[in-house]
């Protein structure tokens, strides 16, 4: 039986259906999760998708962080459940303090949409173990508030403890400190990034299939732990 990956839909989610499709294309079982639910029973991992949860009012991800479903997600993630936050999902993870730092307005003051070259900085996470450190991949990027910032001590810790997962290449699209495109928690089960791997799993919708590595990574991990 294949692993079941839940994808949360918040009011204003944009890429939840794309994420569900990517899970299926990559050989796992997708399960929609509703923001108002108080349980994620029956899933082995969770994806927080891109979009504009709650209209991005207050701050991006700030209201979604208090959705009922997040209580169980936070509890399970702290116990080791794989959790991936994509774009707005990354913002939610930061607001929930599952990842450090914050995402602010792009320094170019415009919405950026392009194919983005990334370097994989570490393969030692649940979501990147199918890649190799130093590998260059191309993933769709689309955001207006993707500028990752943190205080200097936090940045030093992320860099020093191998928690930077992806870095922008060939130009920084949004002003993120140290060209950081994605990070992980200390345990390696929670990853957040601004680019959208769910758009790079089929030839019809992306110029590369590099996004499949995220899904094969979590599948490999879950198989290894006996799911």
Tab-separated table of C-alpha atoms in Angstrom:
chain	number	residue	atom	x	y	z
A	1	UNK	CA	0.000	0.000	0.000
A	2	UNK	CA	1.396	3.399	-0.994
A	3	UNK	CA	1.936	6.217	1.521
A	4	UNK	CA	-0.880	8.730	1.959
A	5	UNK	CA	0.092	12.377	1.618
A	6	UNK	CA	-2.339	15.001	2.860
A	7	UNK	CA	-2.639	18.419	1.205
A	8	UNK	CA	-4.332	21.195	3.179
A	9	UNK	CA	-6.803	23.548	1.539
A	10	UNK	CA	-7.102	26.950	3.224
A	11	UNK	CA	-9.469	29.689	2.028
A	12	UNK	CA	-7.440	31.235	-0.780
A	13	UNK	CA	-5.226	28.222	-1.503
A	14	UNK	CA	-4.176	28.210	-5.143
A	15	UNK	CA	-2.001	25.154	-5.698
A	16	UNK	CA	-3.664	22.521	-3.533
A	17	UNK	CA	-5.030	20.618	-6.530
A	18	UNK	CA	-1.638	20.749	-8.237
A	19	UNK	CA	-0.008	19.283	-5.128
A	20	UNK	CA	-2.603	16.508	-4.926
A	21	UNK	CA	-2.001	15.737	-8.597
A	22	UNK	CA	1.771	15.646	-8.076
A	23	UNK	CA	1.407	13.185	-5.196
A	24	UNK	CA	-0.654	10.890	-7.431
A	25	UNK	CA	1.660	11.230	-10.432
A	26	UNK	CA	4.589	10.263	-8.227
A	27	UNK	CA	2.932	7.033	-7.108
A	28	UNK	CA	1.470	7.882	-3.721
A	29	UNK	CA	-2.070	8.338	-2.433
A	30	UNK	CA	-3.270	11.959	-2.170
A	31	UNK	CA	-5.725	12.996	0.522
A	32	UNK	CA	-7.376	16.444	0.670
A	33	UNK	CA	-7.341	18.030	4.127
A	34	UNK	CA	-9.666	20.887	5.081
A	35	UNK	CA	-8.398	23.834	7.124
A	36	UNK	CA	-11.369	23.584	9.493
A	37	UNK	CA	-10.731	19.975	10.452
A	38	UNK	CA	-9.283	19.199	13.865
A	39	UNK	CA	-7.534	16.001	12.763
A	40	UNK	CA	-5.222	14.715	10.025
A	41	UNK	CA	-5.876	11.087	10.886
A	42	UNK	CA	-4.830	8.641	8.186
A	43	UNK	CA	-1.998	10.557	6.513
A	44	UNK	CA	1.717	9.804	6.605
A	45	UNK	CA	2.938	13.255	5.557
A	46	UNK	CA	1.461	16.690	4.883
A	47	UNK	CA	1.963	19.418	2.283
A	48	UNK	CA	0.968	23.025	2.916
A	49	UNK	CA	0.441	24.361	-0.618
A	50	UNK	CA	0.988	27.705	-2.276
A	51	UNK	CA	-1.616	30.405	-2.702
A	52	UNK	CA	-2.987	33.286	-0.715
A	53	UNK	CA	-4.420	31.750	2.452
A	54	UNK	CA	-7.091	33.980	3.965
A	55	UNK	CA	-6.287	36.555	1.296
A	56	UNK	CA	-2.837	37.196	2.813
A	57	UNK	CA	-4.505	39.564	5.274
A	58	UNK	CA	-2.422	40.736	8.234
A	59	UNK	CA	0.692	38.881	7.012
A	60	UNK	CA	1.110	36.004	4.583
A	61	UNK	CA	0.339	32.809	6.493
A	62	UNK	CA	-0.405	34.588	9.776
A	63	UNK	CA	-4.097	33.664	9.903
A	64	UNK	CA	-3.695	30.196	8.359
A	65	UNK	CA	-1.317	29.332	11.172
A	66	UNK	CA	-4.331	29.429	13.548
A	67	UNK	CA	-6.585	27.207	11.425
A	68	UNK	CA	-7.944	24.265	13.451
A	69	UNK	CA	-6.062	21.718	11.336
A	70	UNK	CA	-2.720	23.302	12.227
A	71	UNK	CA	-2.883	22.134	15.856
A	72	UNK	CA	-2.671	18.491	14.809
A	73	UNK	CA	-0.149	19.237	12.050
A	74	UNK	CA	2.168	21.037	14.466
A	75	UNK	CA	1.857	18.242	17.025
A	76	UNK	CA	2.583	15.545	14.451
A	77	UNK	CA	5.460	17.479	12.880
A	78	UNK	CA	7.089	17.886	16.283
A	79	UNK	CA	6.874	14.096	16.603
A	80	UNK	CA	8.685	13.638	13.261
A	81	UNK	CA	5.963	13.544	10.603
A	82	UNK	CA	7.210	14.795	7.199
A	83	UNK	CA	5.856	18.272	6.463
A	84	UNK	CA	6.519	20.345	3.339
A	85	UNK	CA	5.549	24.014	3.014
A	86	UNK	CA	5.548	25.393	-0.524
A	87	UNK	CA	5.516	29.186	-1.047
A	88	UNK	CA	2.535	30.293	1.075
A	89	UNK	CA	3.002	27.028	2.958
A	90	UNK	CA	6.557	28.097	3.780
A	91	UNK	CA	5.145	31.349	5.128
A	92	UNK	CA	2.699	29.390	7.297
A	93	UNK	CA	5.544	27.247	8.680
A	94	UNK	CA	7.447	30.362	9.692
A	95	UNK	CA	4.363	31.899	11.296
A	96	UNK	CA	3.805	28.633	13.192
A	97	UNK	CA	7.439	28.715	14.384
A	98	UNK	CA	8.096	25.300	12.903
A	99	UNK	CA	10.788	27.059	10.876
A	100	UNK	CA	12.693	30.229	11.816
A	101	UNK	CA	12.714	33.552	9.989
A	102	UNK	CA	10.073	35.319	7.924
A	103	UNK	CA	9.101	35.936	4.319
A	104	UNK	CA	8.666	39.593	3.367
A	105	UNK	CA	7.973	41.612	0.225
A	106	UNK	CA	10.298	40.947	-2.703
A	107	UNK	CA	13.037	43.556	-2.874
A	108	UNK	CA	12.144	44.171	-6.537
A	109	UNK	CA	8.632	45.160	-5.354
A	110	UNK	CA	6.986	43.066	-8.051
A	111	UNK	CA	5.544	39.585	-8.347
A	112	UNK	CA	8.165	37.231	-9.810
A	113	UNK	CA	7.188	34.254	-11.993
A	114	UNK	CA	9.898	32.241	-13.766
A	115	UNK	CA	11.761	28.967	-14.000
A	116	UNK	CA	14.350	29.204	-11.240
A	117	UNK	CA	17.672	27.405	-11.026
A	118	UNK	CA	18.421	26.096	-7.529
A	119	UNK	CA	21.326	24.319	-5.900
A	120	UNK	CA	20.529	21.520	-3.474
A	121	UNK	CA	22.576	22.285	-0.364
A	122	UNK	CA	21.775	19.142	1.619
A	123	UNK	CA	20.319	15.739	0.927
A	124	UNK	CA	19.878	15.043	4.641
A	125	UNK	CA	16.153	15.787	4.876
A	126	UNK	CA	13.002	13.770	4.412
A	127	UNK	CA	12.189	15.781	1.271
A	128	UNK	CA	15.631	15.858	-0.411
A	129	UNK	CA	17.226	12.451	0.116
A	130	UNK	CA	16.696	11.558	-3.575
A	131	UNK	CA	18.931	14.481	-4.592
A	132	UNK	CA	22.659	14.911	-4.053
A	133	UNK	CA	24.271	17.891	-2.360
A	134	UNK	CA	25.460	20.326	-5.004
A	135	UNK	CA	22.923	19.145	-7.581
A	136	UNK	CA	21.375	21.907	-9.683
A	137	UNK	CA	17.652	21.711	-10.398
A	138	UNK	CA	15.119	23.964	-12.101
A	139	UNK	CA	11.821	24.599	-10.315
A	140	UNK	CA	8.993	27.031	-11.037
A	141	UNK	CA	9.035	30.145	-8.835
A	142	UNK	CA	6.083	32.515	-8.391
A	143	UNK	CA	5.794	34.885	-5.458
A	144	UNK	CA	5.417	38.473	-4.374
A	145	UNK	CA	6.571	37.995	-0.787
A	146	UNK	CA	9.321	35.433	-1.020
A	147	UNK	CA	12.153	37.420	0.507
A	148	UNK	CA	13.491	35.197	3.312
A	149	UNK	CA	14.988	37.147	6.201
A	150	UNK	CA	16.167	36.285	9.707
A	151	UNK	CA	18.347	37.889	12.350
A	152	UNK	CA	22.127	37.399	11.885
A	153	UNK	CA	22.415	34.801	14.646
A	154	UNK	CA	19.627	32.698	13.129
A	155	UNK	CA	21.217	32.908	9.681
A	156	UNK	CA	24.579	31.801	11.135
A	157	UNK	CA	22.881	28.874	12.833
A	158	UNK	CA	21.046	27.810	9.671
A	159	UNK	CA	24.259	27.966	7.664
A	160	UNK	CA	26.406	26.338	10.342
A	161	UNK	CA	24.032	23.471	11.104
A	162	UNK	CA	23.335	22.547	7.461
A	163	UNK	CA	19.731	23.727	7.585
A	164	UNK	CA	19.822	25.682	4.322
A	165	UNK	CA	18.292	23.228	1.859
A	166	UNK	CA	18.142	25.207	-1.392
A	167	UNK	CA	19.910	28.282	-2.712
A	168	UNK	CA	19.050	30.488	-5.687
A	169	UNK	CA	21.467	30.426	-8.619
A	170	UNK	CA	21.848	32.827	-11.539
A	171	UNK	CA	20.429	35.784	-9.681
A	172	UNK	CA	18.479	36.269	-6.480
A	173	UNK	CA	14.826	36.787	-7.519
A	174	UNK	CA	13.502	38.350	-4.312
A	175	UNK	CA	16.339	39.554	-2.072
A	176	UNK	CA	16.482	36.565	0.278
A	177	UNK	CA	19.446	36.678	2.627
A	178	UNK	CA	22.376	34.529	1.427
A	179	UNK	CA	20.302	33.543	-1.648
A	180	UNK	CA	18.323	31.137	0.562
A	181	UNK	CA	15.412	29.487	-1.269
A	182	UNK	CA	14.484	26.862	1.334
A	183	UNK	CA	15.344	25.679	4.833
A	184	UNK	CA	14.708	22.776	7.182
A	185	UNK	CA	14.296	22.245	10.900
A	186	UNK	CA	17.025	20.535	12.913
A	187	UNK	CA	15.387	17.128	12.593
A	188	UNK	CA	15.069	17.372	8.804
A	189	UNK	CA	11.404	16.378	8.613
A	190	UNK	CA	10.035	19.902	8.067
A	191	UNK	CA	11.098	21.733	4.900
A	192	UNK	CA	9.901	25.045	3.518
A	193	UNK	CA	10.773	26.579	0.168
A	194	UNK	CA	9.427	29.290	-2.111
A	195	UNK	CA	9.668	27.477	-5.506
A	196	UNK	CA	6.894	25.084	-6.524
A	197	UNK	CA	8.035	21.469	-7.116
A	198	UNK	CA	4.455	20.343	-7.763
A	199	UNK	CA	4.631	22.189	-11.098
A	200	UNK	CA	7.656	20.185	-12.225
A	201	UNK	CA	6.412	16.606	-12.227
A	202	UNK	CA	4.864	16.332	-15.708
A	203	UNK	CA	6.164	17.363	-19.120
A	204	UNK	CA	2.835	19.050	-19.877
A	205	UNK	CA	3.237	21.649	-17.117
A	206	UNK	CA	6.971	22.104	-16.613
A	207	UNK	CA	10.173	22.190	-18.652
A	208	UNK	CA	11.832	19.781	-16.185
A	209	UNK	CA	10.750	16.881	-13.993
A	210	UNK	CA	13.008	17.984	-11.140
A	211	UNK	CA	10.053	18.329	-8.784
A	212	UNK	CA	9.657	14.568	-8.694
A	213	UNK	CA	12.701	14.343	-6.461
A	214	UNK	CA	10.759	15.858	-3.553
A	215	UNK	CA	8.044	13.221	-3.784
A	216	UNK	CA	10.370	10.277	-4.365
A	217	UNK	CA	12.378	11.471	-1.344
A	218	UNK	CA	9.431	11.380	1.045
A	219	UNK	CA	8.255	8.072	-0.446
A	220	UNK	CA	11.709	6.582	0.105
A	221	UNK	CA	11.797	7.862	3.689
A	222	UNK	CA	8.351	6.503	4.539
A	223	UNK	CA	9.211	3.134	3.033
A	224	UNK	CA	12.384	3.055	5.104
A	225	UNK	CA	10.469	3.661	8.344
A	226	UNK	CA	7.928	1.015	7.461
A	227	UNK	CA	4.904	2.994	6.285
